[in-house]
Short mmCIF file of C-alpha atoms and ligand atoms in Angstrom, two decimals:
data_model
loop_
_atom_site.label_atom_id
_atom_site.label_comp_id
_atom_site.label_asym_id
_atom_site.label_seq_id
_atom_site.Cartn_x
_atom_site.Cartn_y
_atom_site.Cartn_z
CA MET A 1 75.33 145.15 100.24
CA THR A 2 71.85 143.93 102.28
CA ASP A 3 68.56 143.80 101.08
CA ASP A 4 66.79 144.66 104.85
CA LYS A 5 63.38 145.98 103.09
CA LYS A 6 62.42 142.05 103.61
CA SER A 7 58.55 141.93 102.00
CA GLN A 8 59.35 144.26 99.42
CA LEU A 9 61.92 141.46 96.44
CA ASP A 10 61.60 142.61 93.69
CA ASP A 11 60.68 140.95 90.68
CA VAL A 12 64.62 139.42 89.72
CA GLN A 13 64.64 138.43 92.85
CA GLN A 14 61.92 136.66 93.02
CA LEU A 15 61.95 134.65 90.01
CA LEU A 16 65.39 134.02 91.67
CA LEU A 17 64.83 132.04 94.70
CA GLU A 18 61.99 130.69 92.07
CA ARG A 19 63.49 128.85 89.76
CA ILE A 20 66.03 127.64 92.90
CA SER A 21 63.61 125.76 94.20
CA LYS A 22 62.49 124.32 91.10
CA ASN A 23 66.58 123.36 90.18
CA ASP A 24 66.26 125.07 87.42
CA THR A 25 69.80 125.86 86.76
CA THR A 26 69.50 127.09 83.24
CA GLY A 27 66.78 129.93 84.09
CA PHE A 28 68.43 130.81 86.96
CA LYS A 29 71.54 131.75 85.36
CA GLN A 30 69.36 133.76 83.33
CA LEU A 31 67.89 136.02 85.05
CA LEU A 32 72.37 136.96 86.76
CA GLY A 33 73.20 139.51 84.70
CA GLN A 34 69.65 141.53 86.62
CA LEU A 35 70.62 141.41 89.60
CA LYS A 36 72.40 144.26 91.81
CA SER A 37 73.98 141.88 94.28
CA VAL A 38 74.08 138.48 95.30
CA ASN A 39 74.11 139.15 98.83
CA PHE A 40 70.00 139.72 99.66
CA VAL A 41 67.72 136.94 101.91
CA ASP A 42 63.80 136.54 101.13
CA ASP A 43 61.22 137.57 103.93
CA SER A 44 61.97 134.80 106.01
CA GLY A 45 65.47 135.94 105.90
CA MET A 46 66.70 133.74 103.98
CA SER A 47 70.26 134.05 101.62
CA LEU A 48 70.28 132.90 98.08
CA LEU A 49 73.43 131.25 98.26
CA ALA A 50 72.10 128.77 101.76
CA HIS A 51 68.62 128.20 99.40
CA ALA A 52 71.40 127.17 96.61
CA SER A 53 73.08 125.16 98.69
CA PHE A 54 69.17 123.31 100.48
CA LYS A 55 68.86 122.59 97.00
CA GLY A 56 72.34 120.55 96.77
CA ASN A 57 73.00 122.45 93.69
CA ALA A 58 76.40 123.21 92.93
CA GLU A 59 76.45 124.70 89.96
CA ALA A 60 74.29 127.56 91.20
CA VAL A 61 76.53 128.36 94.17
CA GLN A 62 79.73 127.62 92.32
CA ILE A 63 78.07 130.41 90.91
CA LEU A 64 77.43 132.85 93.46
CA LEU A 65 80.10 132.54 94.99
CA ASP A 66 81.48 133.56 92.08
CA MET A 67 79.57 136.31 92.29
CA GLY A 68 80.51 136.83 95.55
CA ALA A 69 77.96 136.02 97.90
CA ASP A 70 78.07 136.51 101.34
CA ILE A 71 78.69 132.66 103.30
CA ASN A 72 78.35 135.22 106.83
CA LEU A 73 74.54 136.51 105.20
CA ASN A 74 72.18 134.84 107.19
CA GLN A 75 69.03 136.48 109.10
CA HIS A 76 67.21 133.75 109.61
CA GLY A 77 65.58 133.11 112.66
CA ALA A 78 66.99 130.05 113.47
CA ASP A 79 70.93 130.44 112.68
CA TYR A 80 71.05 127.88 109.66
CA THR A 81 74.19 128.47 107.78
CA PRO A 82 74.09 127.41 104.27
CA LEU A 83 76.99 124.67 105.06
CA HIS A 84 73.74 123.66 107.47
CA PHE A 85 72.01 123.47 104.13
CA ALA A 86 73.86 121.93 102.69
CA ALA A 87 74.09 119.13 104.98
CA LEU A 88 71.07 118.42 104.95
CA SER A 89 70.98 118.60 101.04
CA GLY A 90 73.24 115.60 101.49
CA ASN A 91 75.51 116.66 98.79
CA VAL A 92 78.56 116.87 99.39
CA HIS A 93 80.07 118.49 96.88
CA VAL A 94 78.36 121.72 97.58
CA CYS A 95 79.44 121.52 101.60
CA ARG A 96 83.17 120.93 100.15
CA LEU A 97 82.96 124.50 98.08
CA LEU A 98 81.06 125.79 100.75
CA LEU A 99 83.84 125.24 102.42
CA ASP A 100 86.97 125.74 100.30
CA ALA A 101 85.02 129.09 99.99
CA GLY A 102 85.93 129.28 104.33
CA ILE A 103 82.68 128.92 106.45
CA ASN A 104 83.13 127.44 109.42
CA PRO A 105 82.15 124.29 109.90
CA ASN A 106 81.42 125.18 113.64
CA SER A 107 79.04 127.30 113.80
CA ILE A 108 75.67 125.81 116.12
CA ASN A 109 72.07 127.22 115.03
CA SER A 110 69.63 127.76 116.45
CA VAL A 111 68.93 123.58 118.08
CA SER A 112 72.77 124.61 118.59
CA ARG A 113 73.80 122.08 115.99
CA THR A 114 76.67 122.01 113.62
CA ALA A 115 76.29 120.75 110.02
CA SER A 116 78.45 118.03 111.00
CA GLN A 117 75.33 117.05 112.90
CA MET A 118 72.46 118.02 112.15
CA ALA A 119 73.82 116.03 108.12
CA ALA A 120 73.59 112.55 110.54
CA PHE A 121 70.32 113.65 112.60
CA VAL A 122 69.00 113.44 108.55
CA GLY A 123 71.24 109.75 107.79
CA ASN A 124 73.72 112.22 105.36
CA HIS A 125 76.21 110.27 106.13
CA ALA A 126 78.47 111.17 103.21
CA CYS A 127 78.27 114.88 104.47
CA VAL A 128 79.16 114.33 107.74
CA GLU A 129 82.18 112.34 106.45
CA THR A 130 83.76 115.71 104.66
CA ILE A 131 83.24 117.86 106.93
CA ASN A 132 84.73 116.64 109.70
CA ASN A 133 87.52 115.44 107.51
CA TYR A 134 87.56 118.65 106.46
CA VAL A 135 91.29 121.21 106.67
CA THR A 136 92.00 124.06 105.34
CA GLN A 137 94.64 124.11 101.66
CA SER A 138 95.74 127.11 103.80
CA SER A 139 97.11 125.45 106.67
CA LEU A 140 98.82 122.58 104.58
CA GLU A 141 101.40 125.28 103.32
CA TYR A 142 103.02 124.24 105.73
CA TYR A 143 104.60 121.27 103.60
CA THR A 144 105.12 122.91 100.73
CA GLN A 145 107.55 126.01 102.32
CA VAL A 146 111.37 124.92 103.27
CA HIS A 147 112.17 124.41 107.11
CA GLY A 148 114.93 124.82 108.72
CA GLN A 149 118.04 121.20 106.74
CA GLN A 150 115.18 120.88 104.29
CA THR A 151 116.54 122.00 100.28
CA GLU A 152 113.43 121.88 98.69
CA PRO A 153 110.07 121.91 100.59
CA HIS A 154 107.90 117.88 101.09
CA ILE A 155 105.41 119.21 98.09
CA PRO A 156 106.01 121.21 95.02
CA PRO A 157 104.09 124.63 95.82
CA THR A 158 102.53 124.31 92.61
CA LEU A 159 101.12 120.30 93.89
CA LEU A 160 99.02 122.76 96.55
CA LYS A 161 95.56 121.63 95.70
CA PRO A 162 95.79 118.61 94.52
CA PHE A 163 97.56 117.82 97.82
CA HIS A 164 95.32 119.51 99.51
CA THR A 165 92.32 117.16 97.23
CA PHE A 166 94.50 114.08 97.96
CA VAL A 167 94.20 114.73 102.06
CA THR A 168 89.96 115.39 102.04
CA GLU A 169 89.27 112.51 100.45
CA ILE A 170 86.43 110.48 102.47
CA ASN A 171 86.39 107.58 101.26
CA LEU A 172 89.71 105.43 102.05
CA HIS A 173 89.54 102.83 100.10
CA PRO A 174 93.00 101.60 98.70
CA VAL A 175 92.16 101.31 95.24
CA ARG A 176 90.51 105.12 95.94
CA ILE A 177 93.69 107.05 97.21
CA SER A 178 96.18 105.39 94.63
CA LEU A 179 93.96 106.14 91.59
CA ASN A 180 92.89 109.87 93.40
CA ALA A 181 97.75 110.12 93.59
CA GLN A 182 97.64 108.71 89.84
CA VAL A 183 94.47 111.78 88.37
CA LEU A 184 95.91 113.95 90.89
CA GLY A 185 99.51 114.24 89.44
CA LEU A 186 101.62 112.57 93.26
CA LEU A 187 103.23 109.74 91.41
CA LYS A 188 105.33 111.47 90.57
CA ILE A 189 106.27 112.45 94.58
CA LEU A 190 105.00 109.74 95.83
CA PRO A 191 107.87 109.35 99.38
CA ASN A 192 108.02 113.05 100.20
CA LEU A 193 103.98 112.24 100.57
CA ARG A 194 104.85 109.34 103.06
CA LYS A 195 106.71 111.71 104.79
CA THR A 196 104.54 114.56 104.44
CA LEU A 197 101.58 112.78 105.63
CA ALA A 198 104.03 110.85 108.85
CA LEU A 199 105.21 114.74 109.67
CA MET A 200 100.50 115.86 109.27
CA CYS A 201 99.62 112.05 112.18
CA GLU A 202 102.90 113.49 114.49
CA LYS A 203 101.63 117.65 115.01
CA GLU A 204 97.63 116.08 115.06
CA MET A 205 99.06 114.08 118.51
CA GLN A 206 100.99 116.93 119.40
CA LYS A 207 98.73 120.13 119.89
CA SER A 208 98.37 121.06 122.53
CA HIS A 209 94.68 122.07 122.52
CA ASP A 210 92.31 119.96 119.47
CA VAL A 211 94.06 116.93 118.85
CA ASN A 212 91.84 115.06 116.48
CA GLU A 213 93.27 111.28 116.99
CA LEU A 214 91.37 110.61 114.15
CA LEU A 215 91.92 113.10 111.65
CA ALA A 216 95.65 112.20 113.06
CA PHE A 217 95.04 108.34 112.07
CA LYS A 218 93.54 109.09 109.19
CA TYR A 219 96.82 110.83 108.06
CA HIS A 220 98.39 107.69 109.34
CA TYR A 221 96.04 105.74 107.28
CA GLN A 222 96.59 107.57 103.85
CA GLY A 223 100.61 107.59 104.92
CA TRP A 224 100.45 103.64 104.85
CA ILE A 225 98.20 102.99 101.39
CA ILE A 226 101.27 105.09 100.40
CA ALA A 227 104.29 103.18 101.43
CA GLU A 228 102.98 100.22 100.33
CA LEU A 229 102.41 102.08 96.92
CA ILE A 230 105.95 103.36 97.04
CA ARG A 231 107.25 99.00 97.57
CA CYS A 232 104.56 97.79 94.97
CA GLU A 233 106.38 99.79 92.64
CA GLU A 234 109.34 98.86 93.79
CA GLN A 235 109.30 95.31 93.12
CA PHE A 236 107.44 96.29 89.77
CA LYS A 237 111.56 98.28 88.99
CA VAL A 238 112.99 95.04 89.89
CA GLN A 239 110.55 92.05 88.35
CA HIS A 240 110.45 94.52 84.82
CA LYS A 241 114.28 94.91 85.18
CA GLU A 242 113.44 98.37 83.63
CA GLU A 243 112.81 102.14 84.64
CA SER A 244 109.41 102.00 84.98
CA THR A 245 107.79 105.26 83.33
CA LYS A 246 104.55 104.22 82.92
CA ASN A 247 102.02 104.18 85.69
CA ASP A 248 102.19 99.68 85.36
CA TYR A 249 102.43 99.05 89.19
CA ILE A 250 98.98 100.72 90.04
CA GLU A 251 96.84 98.09 88.37
CA VAL A 252 99.30 95.54 89.41
CA PHE A 253 98.55 97.49 93.12
CA VAL A 254 94.80 98.11 92.56
CA LYS A 255 94.64 93.30 91.83
CA ARG A 256 96.42 93.34 94.62
CA VAL A 257 94.26 94.68 97.08
CA LEU A 258 90.50 93.77 94.71
CA LYS A 259 91.48 90.03 94.20
CA GLU A 260 89.24 87.58 96.83
CA ASN A 261 89.61 84.38 98.41
CA LYS A 262 87.56 81.26 98.41
CA LEU A 263 85.15 83.03 100.59
CA GLY A 264 85.13 85.89 98.98
CA GLN A 265 87.89 87.82 101.34
CA LEU A 266 91.12 90.58 100.93
CA ASP A 267 93.13 89.26 101.99
CA TYR A 268 95.99 91.24 100.60
CA VAL A 269 93.70 94.31 102.48
CA GLU A 270 93.11 93.14 105.30
CA PHE A 271 96.43 91.58 106.08
CA THR A 272 98.05 95.24 105.23
CA LEU A 273 95.69 97.34 106.91
CA ARG A 274 95.27 95.00 110.48
CA GLU A 275 99.17 95.88 110.20
CA CYS A 276 98.61 98.92 109.47
CA ALA A 277 96.65 99.38 113.00
CA ARG A 278 99.45 97.53 114.35
CA GLU A 279 101.79 100.51 113.72
CA PHE A 280 100.33 103.74 114.77
CA PRO A 281 103.09 105.64 116.67
CA PHE A 282 100.71 106.14 119.16
CA ARG A 283 99.64 103.37 121.60
CA ASP A 284 97.85 105.63 124.42
CA CYS A 285 95.36 107.05 122.62
CA THR A 286 90.70 106.10 122.13
CA ILE A 287 91.18 105.56 118.84
CA PHE A 288 93.65 102.83 118.85
CA ARG A 289 92.43 100.82 121.66
CA GLN A 290 89.05 100.85 120.06
CA ILE A 291 90.95 99.61 117.40
CA ALA A 292 92.72 96.92 118.45
CA THR A 293 89.70 95.79 120.71
CA GLN A 294 87.50 95.93 117.72
CA LEU A 295 90.36 92.89 115.35
CA GLY A 296 90.90 91.30 118.27
CA ALA A 297 87.85 89.92 118.76
CA LYS A 298 85.98 87.52 117.87
CA ASP A 299 84.18 87.56 114.51
CA ALA A 300 85.41 91.17 113.92
CA PRO A 301 84.63 92.70 110.27
CA PRO A 302 87.36 93.10 107.97
CA ALA A 303 90.17 95.60 108.76
CA LEU A 304 88.00 97.86 105.79
CA ILE A 305 85.37 98.04 107.69
CA VAL A 306 86.93 98.35 111.50
CA LEU A 307 88.93 101.30 110.24
CA ARG A 308 86.68 102.95 108.21
CA ASN A 309 84.75 103.00 111.02
CA ALA A 310 87.19 103.94 113.66
CA ILE A 311 88.12 107.04 111.44
CA ASN A 312 84.87 108.14 110.13
CA GLY A 313 82.33 106.54 112.01
CA LEU A 314 79.70 103.80 112.08
CA ARG A 315 77.10 104.93 108.88
CA GLY A 316 74.68 102.56 110.11
CA PHE A 317 72.79 100.14 107.92
CA VAL A 318 75.14 100.40 105.41
CA ASP A 319 73.42 98.70 101.48
CA GLU A 320 77.44 97.74 100.16
CA SER A 321 75.76 97.91 96.84
CA SER A 322 74.91 101.97 96.62
CA TYR A 323 79.27 101.55 96.41
CA CYS A 324 81.54 101.17 93.88
CA SER A 325 82.88 97.02 94.16
CA THR A 326 86.28 98.34 93.08
CA CYS A 327 87.27 101.75 94.78
CA GLY A 328 84.13 102.15 97.30
CA GLN A 329 83.05 105.35 96.50
CA GLU A 330 79.08 106.01 97.39
CA LYS A 331 77.23 106.36 94.78
CA PRO A 332 77.96 105.32 91.56
CA ASP A 333 76.86 106.06 88.50
CA LYS A 334 77.18 102.73 86.47
CA LYS A 335 76.70 98.96 86.51
CA CYS A 336 77.72 95.56 85.14
CA SER A 337 75.57 95.94 82.48
CA LYS A 338 75.74 91.85 82.19
CA CYS A 339 73.87 91.50 85.76
CA LYS A 340 73.85 94.35 86.43
CA ALA A 341 73.69 93.45 89.84
CA VAL A 342 77.07 95.80 90.59
CA GLN A 343 77.98 99.12 90.94
CA TYR A 344 81.16 100.76 89.19
CA CYS A 345 81.69 104.41 88.73
CA ASP A 346 83.46 104.75 84.90
CA ARG A 347 84.34 102.02 82.60
CA GLU A 348 87.86 102.21 84.27
CA CYS A 349 86.81 100.84 87.55
CA GLN A 350 84.86 98.50 85.75
CA ARG A 351 87.18 97.98 83.41
CA LEU A 352 90.18 97.16 86.80
CA HIS A 353 87.51 94.52 88.40
CA TRP A 354 86.81 92.61 86.25
CA PHE A 355 89.54 90.50 86.56
CA MET A 356 87.53 89.01 89.82
CA HIS A 357 83.54 89.89 88.46
CA LYS A 358 84.15 87.77 85.80
CA LYS A 359 84.21 85.09 88.00
CA SER A 360 80.53 86.09 89.23
CA CYS A 361 78.57 87.55 87.55
CA PRO A 362 76.64 84.72 85.99
CA ARG A 363 76.19 83.78 89.23
CA LEU A 364 74.67 87.36 90.27
CA LEU A 365 72.93 87.36 86.35
CA ALA A 366 70.69 84.18 87.92
CA ALA A 367 70.77 85.88 91.18
CA SER A 368 68.87 88.53 89.96
CA GLN A 369 66.35 86.94 87.24
CA ALA A 370 65.36 84.94 90.59
CA GLY A 371 64.88 87.51 92.23
CA ALA A 372 63.02 90.15 89.64
CA ALA A 373 60.96 86.99 89.03
CA ALA A 374 59.46 87.02 93.33
CA THR A 375 59.28 90.90 93.52
CA ALA A 376 56.55 90.22 90.61
CA ALA A 377 55.43 88.02 92.31
CA GLY A 378 53.96 89.62 94.91
CA GLN A 379 57.20 90.36 97.26
CA GLN A 380 56.95 93.88 99.22
CA VAL A 381 60.56 95.91 97.89
CA GLN A 382 61.69 97.68 101.77
CA SER A 383 61.59 100.82 101.26
CA LYS A 384 64.99 102.49 102.27
CA GLY A 385 64.88 106.29 104.62
CA PRO A 386 64.59 107.27 108.33
CA ILE A 387 60.78 109.39 107.35
CA ASP A 388 62.04 111.65 110.64
CA THR A 389 63.93 112.74 107.77
CA ASN A 390 61.26 113.22 105.37
CA GLU A 391 59.40 115.47 108.19
CA LEU A 392 62.01 117.38 108.48
CA ARG A 393 61.95 118.68 105.23
CA GLU A 394 59.01 120.11 104.98
CA GLU A 395 59.56 121.67 108.30
CA LEU A 396 62.32 123.30 106.19
CA ALA A 397 61.05 123.73 103.06
CA LYS A 398 57.89 125.67 104.81
CA LEU A 399 60.99 127.20 106.54
CA SER A 400 61.79 128.62 103.83
CA ALA A 401 58.85 129.13 101.26
ZN1 ZN B 1 85.35 102.44 91.28
ZN1 ZN B 2 78.30 91.52 85.99
#
């Protein structure tokens, strides 16, 4: 139901919009009981869901979707979908919720831009990647069904959701891929997971139209890491001469990945990812040629960066310190309490990295103290973020005010 008497929002609707604009989620929730329908628009034609998306308020968006918010309700002249607003907010979680709810990522706004293009425009790379890497859960159902000679499906139907989460992950760090496989309960089906990713890669390349080379390569890459994980498990079993019931090999694998040489380079990652690129079964395509050229260049960047950029696109200026030192996750919450120079998602990531970080921690501490002294002495700290981002936000804020 749409309230089309535009300038006549009732008090509850007004107040709801106000609380959302202040990100007052608690106050917002208190009012919901008095609301007749969540599907109304403000005087500019923007829905409540669009407002919550623009504020990057994942909790409110989830509640609204649960209450039956219409993802297509939009009387906003500029044709922004809630996903456009979420993309501008920079909140990956909100983008995910809307995509899971079935929003069309290809909708364009009045200036012919998709949500992903708007996110790219304001530098919200994680949103760009989330939208571009997205495939629906229902498109993966095929792999949970029995086909042809199979006696059982590759992926048990009960694991469809975790499998979907695994496949749509944008963080391609080998540590994140292996930890995700563990957290999502996929370790018990590693060989099938690998097989399925190979099938998905093949299927993507053999489409009659809309071939997505990037997704094909991504599946190949994810499958490659899973294969390495399987190899690690097999070696671990031989060494420990027992049927390993615990998942200790994950830790062995993570440490193999994170082990730096004297120059601080990740030898194992470099070796295996170059091999991964070489073994991509489809040579006659742009992404393969692009990767081969870059890896073959003199002073080539690390293979992890080359492959990540090939799949997800260039991020432009990348501040490595804003990533987890263990798994490459963006904007992690925690810092090493001693040097405060490296960041981690959580205690587990910190624990896994300590065997390497303990060597550099004292040096980083000394450097940060020297840096602090220099800043105090009057050096300017560079501010980040392009100016047009703010301008655009203000512009949109005016539109939606
Ligand atoms: Zn991490
Ligand atoms: Zn430290």
